[in-house]
PDB file of C-alpha atoms in Angstrom:
ATOM      1  CA  GLY A   1     139.042 148.851 136.331  1.00 77.00           C
ATOM      2  CA  GLU A   2     138.758 152.154 134.785  1.00 85.00           C
ATOM      3  CA  ALA A   3     136.424 153.428 132.378  1.00 86.00           C
ATOM      4  CA  PRO A   4     137.517 153.107 128.747  1.00 84.00           C
ATOM      5  CA  PRO A   5     138.633 156.128 126.781  1.00 87.00           C
ATOM      6  CA  SER A   6     135.472 155.854 124.589  1.00 83.00           C
ATOM      7  CA  PRO A   7     132.345 153.345 125.223  1.00 82.00           C
ATOM      8  CA  PRO A   8     132.041 150.243 123.062  1.00 80.00           C
ATOM      9  CA  GLN A   9     129.691 150.842 120.109  1.00 81.00           C
ATOM     10  CA  PHE A  10     127.141 148.752 118.780  1.00 83.00           C
ATOM     11  CA  ILE A  11     125.549 148.526 115.344  1.00 87.00           C
ATOM     12  CA  PRO A  12     122.128 146.588 115.685  1.00 83.00           C
ATOM     13  CA  ASN A  13     121.556 143.856 112.944  1.00 81.00           C
ATOM     14  CA  PRO A  14     117.751 143.163 112.126  1.00 74.00           C
ATOM     15  CA  SER A  15     118.616 140.007 110.991  1.00 79.00           C
ATOM     16  CA  TRP A  16     120.117 136.884 112.528  1.00 81.00           C
ATOM     17  CA  PRO A  17     124.208 137.434 112.231  1.00 85.00           C
ATOM     18  CA  ASP A  18     126.109 134.152 112.425  1.00 88.00           C
ATOM     19  CA  GLY A  19     129.799 134.801 110.896  1.00 91.00           C
ATOM     20  CA  VAL A  20     131.769 137.807 111.298  1.00 94.00           C
ATOM     21  CA  GLU A  21     135.549 138.241 109.915  1.00 96.00           C
ATOM     22  CA  VAL A  22     137.629 141.331 109.192  1.00 97.00           C
ATOM     23  CA  SER A  23     138.946 141.718 105.544  1.00 97.00           C
ATOM     24  CA  PRO A  24     143.006 141.628 105.362  1.00 96.00           C
ATOM     25  CA  ILE A  25     142.745 144.209 102.384  1.00 95.00           C
ATOM     26  CA  THR A  26     140.046 146.870 103.550  1.00 95.00           C
ATOM     27  CA  GLY A  27     139.906 146.253 107.374  1.00 96.00           C
ATOM     28  CA  GLU A  28     136.008 146.038 106.937  1.00 96.00           C
ATOM     29  CA  ILE A  29     134.267 143.993 109.245  1.00 95.00           C
ATOM     30  CA  TRP A  30     132.113 141.506 106.968  1.00 96.00           C
ATOM     31  CA  ILE A  31     128.835 139.738 108.479  1.00 95.00           C
ATOM     32  CA  ASN A  32     126.358 137.291 107.329  1.00 94.00           C
ATOM     33  CA  THR A  33     123.075 136.097 108.346  1.00 89.00           C
ATOM     34  CA  VAL A  34     122.050 132.595 108.758  1.00 84.00           C
ATOM     35  CA  MET A  35     118.350 133.004 107.616  1.00 76.00           C
ATOM     36  CA  PRO A  36     116.547 130.958 110.239  1.00 70.00           C
ATOM     37  CA  VAL A  37     112.786 131.869 111.073  1.00 70.00           C
ATOM     38  CA  MET A  38     112.979 133.195 114.650  1.00 68.00           C
ATOM     39  CA  ASP A  39     109.790 133.843 116.516  1.00 74.00           C
ATOM     40  CA  GLY A  40     107.757 133.327 113.685  1.00 77.00           C
ATOM     41  CA  VAL A  41     109.625 135.755 111.634  1.00 76.00           C
ATOM     42  CA  PRO A  42     111.833 134.998 108.812  1.00 78.00           C
ATOM     43  CA  ASP A  43     114.918 136.644 107.677  1.00 80.00           C
ATOM     44  CA  PRO A  44     113.971 139.831 105.910  1.00 85.00           C
ATOM     45  CA  TYR A  45     117.237 139.053 103.826  1.00 88.00           C
ATOM     46  CA  LYS A  46     116.914 135.643 103.281  1.00 88.00           C
ATOM     47  CA  GLY A  47     120.838 135.397 104.017  1.00 89.00           C
ATOM     48  CA  GLY A  48     122.657 138.569 103.653  1.00 92.00           C
ATOM     49  CA  MET A  49     126.102 140.160 103.634  1.00 95.00           C
ATOM     50  CA  TRP A  50     127.300 143.006 105.000  1.00 95.00           C
ATOM     51  CA  ALA A  51     130.724 145.124 105.297  1.00 96.00           C
ATOM     52  CA  LEU A  52     131.109 147.562 108.172  1.00 95.00           C
ATOM     53  CA  ARG A  53     133.762 150.420 108.154  1.00 95.00           C
ATOM     54  CA  ASP A  54     134.605 152.770 110.911  1.00 92.00           C
ATOM     55  CA  VAL A  55     131.956 155.323 109.445  1.00 93.00           C
ATOM     56  CA  ASP A  56     129.277 153.226 110.384  1.00 93.00           C
ATOM     57  CA  PHE A  57     129.876 152.847 114.020  1.00 89.00           C
ATOM     58  CA  VAL A  58     130.065 156.762 114.220  1.00 88.00           C
ATOM     59  CA  ARG A  59     126.626 157.022 112.652  1.00 90.00           C
ATOM     60  CA  GLY A  60     125.562 153.982 114.631  1.00 88.00           C
ATOM     61  CA  THR A  61     123.705 152.403 111.790  1.00 89.00           C
ATOM     62  CA  GLN A  62     124.333 149.366 109.929  1.00 90.00           C
ATOM     63  CA  PRO A  63     124.815 150.215 106.095  1.00 93.00           C
ATOM     64  CA  ASP A  64     122.698 148.523 103.507  1.00 93.00           C
ATOM     65  CA  ALA A  65     123.469 144.780 102.697  1.00 94.00           C
ATOM     66  CA  LEU A  66     126.060 144.319  99.960  1.00 95.00           C
ATOM     67  CA  TYR A  67     123.790 141.007  99.049  1.00 95.00           C
ATOM     68  CA  THR A  68     120.972 139.365  99.859  1.00 93.00           C
ATOM     69  CA  GLY A  69     119.077 136.101  99.130  1.00 91.00           C
ATOM     70  CA  LEU A  70     122.102 133.689  99.265  1.00 91.00           C
ATOM     71  CA  GLY A  71     120.722 131.197 101.556  1.00 88.00           C
ATOM     72  CA  ARG A  72     121.442 130.252 105.082  1.00 88.00           C
ATOM     73  CA  LEU A  73     125.042 131.340 105.403  1.00 91.00           C
ATOM     74  CA  ASP A  74     127.160 130.429 108.461  1.00 91.00           C
ATOM     75  CA  GLY A  75     131.344 130.650 108.900  1.00 92.00           C
ATOM     76  CA  LEU A  76     133.231 133.155 106.868  1.00 96.00           C
ATOM     77  CA  ASP A  77     136.781 133.716 106.099  1.00 97.00           C
ATOM     78  CA  PHE A  78     138.990 135.766 103.799  1.00 98.00           C
ATOM     79  CA  THR A  79     142.107 134.641 101.793  1.00 97.00           C
ATOM     80  CA  VAL A  80     145.006 136.851 102.173  1.00 95.00           C
ATOM     81  CA  ARG A  81     144.203 138.574  98.760  1.00 94.00           C
ATOM     82  CA  GLY A  82     140.436 139.594 100.219  1.00 96.00           C
ATOM     83  CA  THR A  83     138.428 136.781  98.321  1.00 97.00           C
ATOM     84  CA  CYS A  84     135.769 136.012 101.096  1.00 97.00           C
ATOM     85  CA  LEU A  85     134.163 132.631 101.414  1.00 97.00           C
ATOM     86  CA  HIS A  86     130.971 131.758 103.453  1.00 96.00           C
ATOM     87  CA  THR A  87     129.446 128.377 104.121  1.00 94.00           C
ATOM     88  CA  GLU A  88     125.998 127.821 103.306  1.00 91.00           C
ATOM     89  CA  ILE A  89     123.771 125.438 104.639  1.00 86.00           C
ATOM     90  CA  GLY A  90     120.421 124.254 103.338  1.00 74.00           C
ATOM     91  CA  HIS A  91     120.458 125.558  99.790  1.00 65.00           C
ATOM     92  CA  GLU A  92     119.360 122.886  96.718  1.00 70.00           C
ATOM     93  CA  LYS A  93     122.979 121.595  97.761  1.00 81.00           C
ATOM     94  CA  ASN A  94     125.142 122.610 100.692  1.00 88.00           C
ATOM     95  CA  SER A  95     127.819 124.944  98.996  1.00 91.00           C
ATOM     96  CA  ILE A  96     130.749 127.616  99.567  1.00 94.00           C
ATOM     97  CA  VAL A  97     129.852 130.955  98.453  1.00 95.00           C
ATOM     98  CA  VAL A  98     133.041 133.000  97.048  1.00 96.00           C
ATOM     99  CA  VAL A  99     132.863 136.410  96.829  1.00 96.00           C
ATOM    100  CA  PRO A 100     135.873 137.843  95.100  1.00 94.00           C
ATOM    101  CA  ASN A 101     137.400 141.117  96.638  1.00 90.00           C
ATOM    102  CA  GLY A 102     135.141 143.585  94.323  1.00 87.00           C
ATOM    103  CA  GLY A 103     133.397 140.690  92.473  1.00 91.00           C
ATOM    104  CA  LYS A 104     130.035 139.411  92.753  1.00 94.00           C
ATOM    105  CA  PRO A 105     129.196 136.256  94.953  1.00 96.00           C
ATOM    106  CA  HIS A 106     128.836 132.621  93.185  1.00 95.00           C
ATOM    107  CA  ARG A 107     128.863 128.956  94.587  1.00 93.00           C
ATOM    108  CA  LEU A 108     132.201 127.406  94.478  1.00 94.00           C
ATOM    109  CA  ASP A 109     132.444 124.112  92.073  1.00 91.00           C
ATOM    110  CA  LEU A 110     134.267 121.259  93.761  1.00 89.00           C
ATOM    111  CA  VAL A 111     135.926 119.180  91.400  1.00 85.00           C
ATOM    112  CA  PRO A 112     135.717 116.157  91.856  1.00 86.00           C
ATOM    113  CA  ASP A 113     132.137 116.782  92.987  1.00 84.00           C
ATOM    114  CA  VAL A 114     131.850 116.519  97.063  1.00 84.00           C
ATOM    115  CA  THR A 115     128.631 116.362  99.302  1.00 84.00           C
ATOM    116  CA  LEU A 116     128.893 118.935 102.058  1.00 87.00           C
ATOM    117  CA  SER A 117     126.858 117.716 104.672  1.00 82.00           C
ATOM    118  CA  GLY A 118     126.563 120.623 106.735  1.00 83.00           C
ATOM    119  CA  PRO A 119     129.056 123.109 106.198  1.00 87.00           C
ATOM    120  CA  ALA A 120     129.531 125.580 109.313  1.00 86.00           C
ATOM    121  CA  ASP A 121     132.205 127.636 110.263  1.00 89.00           C
ATOM    122  CA  ILE A 122     135.234 127.824 107.962  1.00 94.00           C
ATOM    123  CA  ASP A 123     138.786 128.459 107.890  1.00 96.00           C
ATOM    124  CA  ILE A 124     141.681 129.290 105.476  1.00 97.00           C
ATOM    125  CA  LYS A 125     145.087 128.658 105.582  1.00 97.00           C
ATOM    126  CA  THR A 126     147.745 129.893 102.812  1.00 97.00           C
ATOM    127  CA  LEU A 127     150.628 127.571 102.002  1.00 97.00           C
ATOM    128  CA  ALA A 128     153.964 128.348 101.093  1.00 96.00           C
ATOM    129  CA  ASP A 129     153.239 128.281  97.126  1.00 96.00           C
ATOM    130  CA  GLY A 130     150.014 130.403  97.324  1.00 94.00           C
ATOM    131  CA  SER A 131     147.670 128.194  97.078  1.00 96.00           C
ATOM    132  CA  TYR A 132     145.027 127.542  99.930  1.00 97.00           C
ATOM    133  CA  LEU A 133     143.758 125.116 102.171  1.00 98.00           C
ATOM    134  CA  VAL A 134     140.060 125.462 103.389  1.00 97.00           C
ATOM    135  CA  PHE A 135     138.733 123.834 106.397  1.00 96.00           C
ATOM    136  CA  VAL A 136     134.902 123.065 106.683  1.00 94.00           C
ATOM    137  CA  PRO A 137     133.628 121.389 109.803  1.00 90.00           C
ATOM    138  CA  GLU A 138     130.449 119.748 109.095  1.00 84.00           C
ATOM    139  CA  LEU A 139     127.808 120.382 111.691  1.00 76.00           C
ATOM    140  CA  MET A 140     125.708 117.375 112.239  1.00 64.00           C
ATOM    141  CA  ALA A 141     123.245 118.878 114.007  1.00 59.00           C
ATOM    142  CA  LEU A 142     120.706 115.897 113.526  1.00 54.00           C
ATOM    143  CA  ASP A 143     123.617 113.175 114.235  1.00 59.00           C
ATOM    144  CA  PRO A 144     122.232 111.344 117.422  1.00 64.00           C
ATOM    145  CA  THR A 145     126.029 110.182 117.824  1.00 68.00           C
ATOM    146  CA  PRO A 146     128.524 112.812 119.308  1.00 67.00           C
ATOM    147  CA  TRP A 147     132.205 113.245 118.303  1.00 71.00           C
ATOM    148  CA  ASP A 148     131.829 111.916 114.706  1.00 73.00           C
ATOM    149  CA  ASP A 149     131.272 114.983 112.899  1.00 77.00           C
ATOM    150  CA  GLU A 150     133.400 115.347 109.699  1.00 84.00           C
ATOM    151  CA  LEU A 151     135.960 117.784 108.517  1.00 89.00           C
ATOM    152  CA  THR A 152     136.272 118.604 104.808  1.00 91.00           C
ATOM    153  CA  VAL A 153     139.705 120.083 103.656  1.00 95.00           C
ATOM    154  CA  ILE A 154     139.547 121.825 100.214  1.00 95.00           C
ATOM    155  CA  TRP A 155     142.546 122.726  98.212  1.00 96.00           C
ATOM    156  CA  LEU A 156     142.320 125.885  96.070  1.00 96.00           C
ATOM    157  CA  PRO A 157     144.976 126.361  93.408  1.00 96.00           C
ATOM    158  CA  GLN A 158     147.390 129.478  93.939  1.00 92.00           C
ATOM    159  CA  ASN A 159     145.536 131.149  90.773  1.00 91.00           C
ATOM    160  CA  PHE A 160     142.283 131.042  92.565  1.00 93.00           C
ATOM    161  CA  ASP A 161     141.880 134.453  93.341  1.00 91.00           C
ATOM    162  CA  ASN A 162     144.276 136.476  91.280  1.00 80.00           C
ATOM    163  CA  PRO A 163     142.958 139.242  89.695  1.00 69.00           C
TER     164      PRO A 163
END
């Protein structure tokens, strides 16, 4: 094949990235880290989030983390209004971390209280009325029986992420 018009670009992340998704509002590439201890070295960010922009690729360096100390983040996805949802495994209680467009992270309160057994990747579907279905595969890494992992489906109302 032919050489590309410009070479692929890479920005190293000094931690252990896990989730990655593009914001439908800003076009930023969001990544998060899962916070394991690798080769005896813990994640220095203890679960961080970054938003990469075009200028970061031009510079070739990762920007400062938007947020740190959020635990073992795994998957992430965006709503059509730009709210970012991250799954988090191994906090006092497994959870979904919500970052409203332009807001600060917080854990999603589920009513009724639902125990997430091992939230991993995440996918969000917008319904015709503007509400959302959030699909959360439950990673049962220690489960000795294959093929019986759970899928948790969460409904979020249409005003969930209205400004």
